[in-house]
Coordinates of C-alpha atoms in Angstrom, one line a residue:
X1037 CA -24.0 4.7 -8.0
X1038 CA -26.8 2.2 -8.9
X1039 CA -28.0 4.3 -11.7
X1040 CA -24.8 4.9 -13.4
X1041 CA -23.7 1.4 -13.7
X1042 CA -24.7 -1.5 -15.9
X1043 CA -27.1 -3.1 -13.8
X1044 CA -30.7 -4.8 -14.4
X1045 CA -33.8 -2.7 -13.8
X1046 CA -34.9 -5.4 -11.2
X1047 CA -31.9 -4.8 -9.1
X1048 CA -31.8 -1.2 -9.5
X1049 CA -35.5 -1.2 -8.5
X1050 CA -34.8 -3.4 -5.2
X1051 CA -32.3 -0.9 -4.1
X1052 CA -34.1 2.3 -4.7
X1053 CA -37.2 0.8 -2.9
X1054 CA -35.1 -0.3 0.1
X1055 CA -33.4 3.1 0.0
X1056 CA -36.6 5.1 0.0
X1057 CA -38.2 2.7 2.6
X1058 CA -35.2 3.3 4.9
X1059 CA -35.7 7.2 4.5
X1060 CA -39.5 6.9 5.1
X1061 CA -38.7 4.8 8.1
X1062 CA -36.3 7.5 9.4
X1063 CA -38.7 10.5 9.0
X1064 CA -41.7 8.4 10.6
X1065 CA -39.9 6.9 13.7
X1066 CA -39.0 9.6 16.1
X1067 CA -38.1 7.6 19.3
X1068 CA -36.2 4.9 17.8
X1069 CA -33.1 3.5 19.7
X1070 CA -29.6 2.8 18.5
X1071 CA -30.3 -0.7 18.4
X1072 CA -33.4 -0.1 16.0
X1073 CA -31.1 2.0 13.8
X1074 CA -28.6 -0.8 13.6
X1075 CA -31.3 -3.3 13.0
X1076 CA -32.7 -1.4 10.2
X1077 CA -29.1 -0.9 8.7
X1078 CA -28.5 -4.6 9.0
X1079 CA -31.6 -5.2 7.0
X1080 CA -30.8 -2.7 4.4
X1081 CA -27.3 -4.3 4.1
X1082 CA -28.8 -7.7 3.7
X1083 CA -31.1 -6.7 0.8
X1084 CA -29.0 -4.6 -1.0
X1085 CA -25.3 -5.5 -0.6
X1086 CA -25.1 -8.1 -3.3
X1087 CA -26.6 -5.7 -5.7
X1088 CA -24.2 -2.8 -4.9
X1089 CA -21.3 -5.3 -4.8
X1090 CA -22.2 -6.4 -8.5
X1091 CA -22.7 -2.6 -9.6
X1092 CA -19.2 -1.8 -8.1
X1093 CA -17.4 -4.8 -9.1
X1094 CA -16.0 -3.6 -12.5
X1095 CA -15.1 -0.2 -11.4
X1096 CA -13.2 -1.6 -8.3
X1097 CA -11.2 -4.1 -10.2
X1098 CA -10.3 -1.3 -12.9
X1099 CA -9.1 0.7 -10.1
X1100 CA -7.1 -2.2 -8.4
X1101 CA -5.6 -3.2 -12.0
X1102 CA -4.6 0.6 -12.5
X1103 CA -3.1 0.8 -9.0
X1104 CA -1.1 -2.5 -9.6
X1105 CA 0.3 -1.2 -13.0
X1106 CA 1.3 2.1 -11.5
X1107 CA 3.0 0.3 -8.8
X1108 CA 4.8 -2.0 -11.2
X1109 CA 5.8 1.1 -13.2
X1110 CA 7.2 2.8 -9.9
X1111 CA 9.0 -0.1 -8.8
X1112 CA 10.7 -0.3 -12.0
X1113 CA 11.7 3.2 -12.0
X1114 CA 13.1 3.0 -8.4
X1115 CA 14.9 -0.2 -9.3
X1116 CA 16.5 1.4 -12.4
X1117 CA 17.4 4.7 -10.5
X1118 CA 19.1 2.6 -7.6
X1119 CA 21.3 0.8 -10.0
X1120 CA 22.0 4.0 -12.0
X1121 CA 23.3 5.7 -8.5
X1122 CA 25.3 2.6 -7.9
X1123 CA 26.8 2.5 -11.5
X1124 CA 28.1 6.0 -10.8
X1125 CA 30.0 5.0 -8.0
X1126 CA 31.5 1.8 -10.0
X1127 CA 29.2 -0.9 -8.5
X1128 CA 27.9 -3.3 -11.1
X1129 CA 24.6 -5.1 -10.9
X1130 CA 24.5 -8.6 -10.0
X1131 CA 24.2 -11.2 -13.0
X1132 CA 24.1 -14.6 -11.2
X1133 CA 21.9 -15.4 -8.2
X1134 CA 23.6 -15.4 -4.8
X1135 CA 24.4 -18.6 -3.1
X1136 CA 23.2 -18.7 0.3
X1137 CA 25.4 -21.0 2.5
X1138 CA 23.3 -20.9 5.7
X1139 CA 19.3 -20.9 5.0
X1140 CA 18.0 -18.5 7.3
X1141 CA 14.4 -17.4 7.8
X1142 CA 15.3 -14.1 6.6
X1143 CA 16.6 -14.0 3.1
X1144 CA 17.6 -10.5 2.6
X1145 CA 20.9 -10.5 4.8
X1146 CA 23.2 -12.0 2.0
X1147 CA 22.3 -9.4 -0.5
X1148 CA 23.4 -6.6 2.1
X1149 CA 26.9 -7.8 1.9
X1150 CA 26.9 -9.0 -1.7
X1151 CA 26.6 -5.4 -3.0
X1152 CA 28.9 -2.6 -1.9
X1153 CA 27.6 0.6 -0.6
X1154 CA 28.7 4.0 -2.4
X1155 CA 30.7 6.2 0.1
X1156 CA 28.2 9.0 1.6
X1157 CA 29.4 12.6 1.7
X1158 CA 30.6 13.6 5.2
X1159 CA 28.4 15.2 7.4
X1160 CA 29.7 18.2 9.7
X1161 CA 28.6 18.5 13.1
X1162 CA 29.3 21.9 14.7
X1163 CA 28.4 22.5 18.4
X1164 CA 27.9 25.8 20.0
X1165 CA 26.5 26.5 23.3
X1166 CA 22.6 26.1 22.9
X1167 CA 22.6 25.0 19.1
X1168 CA 24.3 22.3 16.9
X1169 CA 24.5 23.0 13.1
X1170 CA 24.5 20.0 11.0
X1171 CA 25.9 20.6 7.4
X1172 CA 25.4 18.1 4.6
X1173 CA 26.1 18.9 0.9
X1174 CA 26.0 22.6 1.5
X1175 CA 22.7 22.3 3.4
X1176 CA 23.0 23.6 7.3
X1177 CA 20.2 22.9 9.7
X1178 CA 20.4 24.4 13.2
X1179 CA 19.1 22.2 16.0
X1180 CA 19.0 22.7 19.7
X1181 CA 21.8 20.8 21.5
X1182 CA 19.4 19.7 24.1
X1183 CA 17.6 17.7 21.4
X1184 CA 20.8 15.2 21.1
X1185 CA 20.6 14.6 25.0
X1186 CA 17.0 13.6 25.2
X1187 CA 16.3 9.9 25.9

């Protein structure tokens, strides 16, 4: 990673030297304890972390910006699809903000009652001896009747 990024040769040299020194220490130290390895790792972290952070910063920022932009796009698509489904059922989008009469800590409750919900298609429930069949929009699922009695 340190070689493929735009970083000064001095910092690149420090990281390479510390990594090579760590591998040399691992090869030479045969009876090291777990604490010795942790101490060595802490030393390498102290020496190399600022240089590695600087090397990876631009790449990580670009990834975060890309994830943010994709999230915004997906949120807009979901919002548009949500209102398209509601418009199919004759429910119009709210144009003015909702007036909240009682201020609560949770502000989403008034929205639940401001927009009506479309009617969902019915679910058929057919119970036989050992199995129950659920039908929804032409699809059928067979479930053990014992499953419904579990607590």
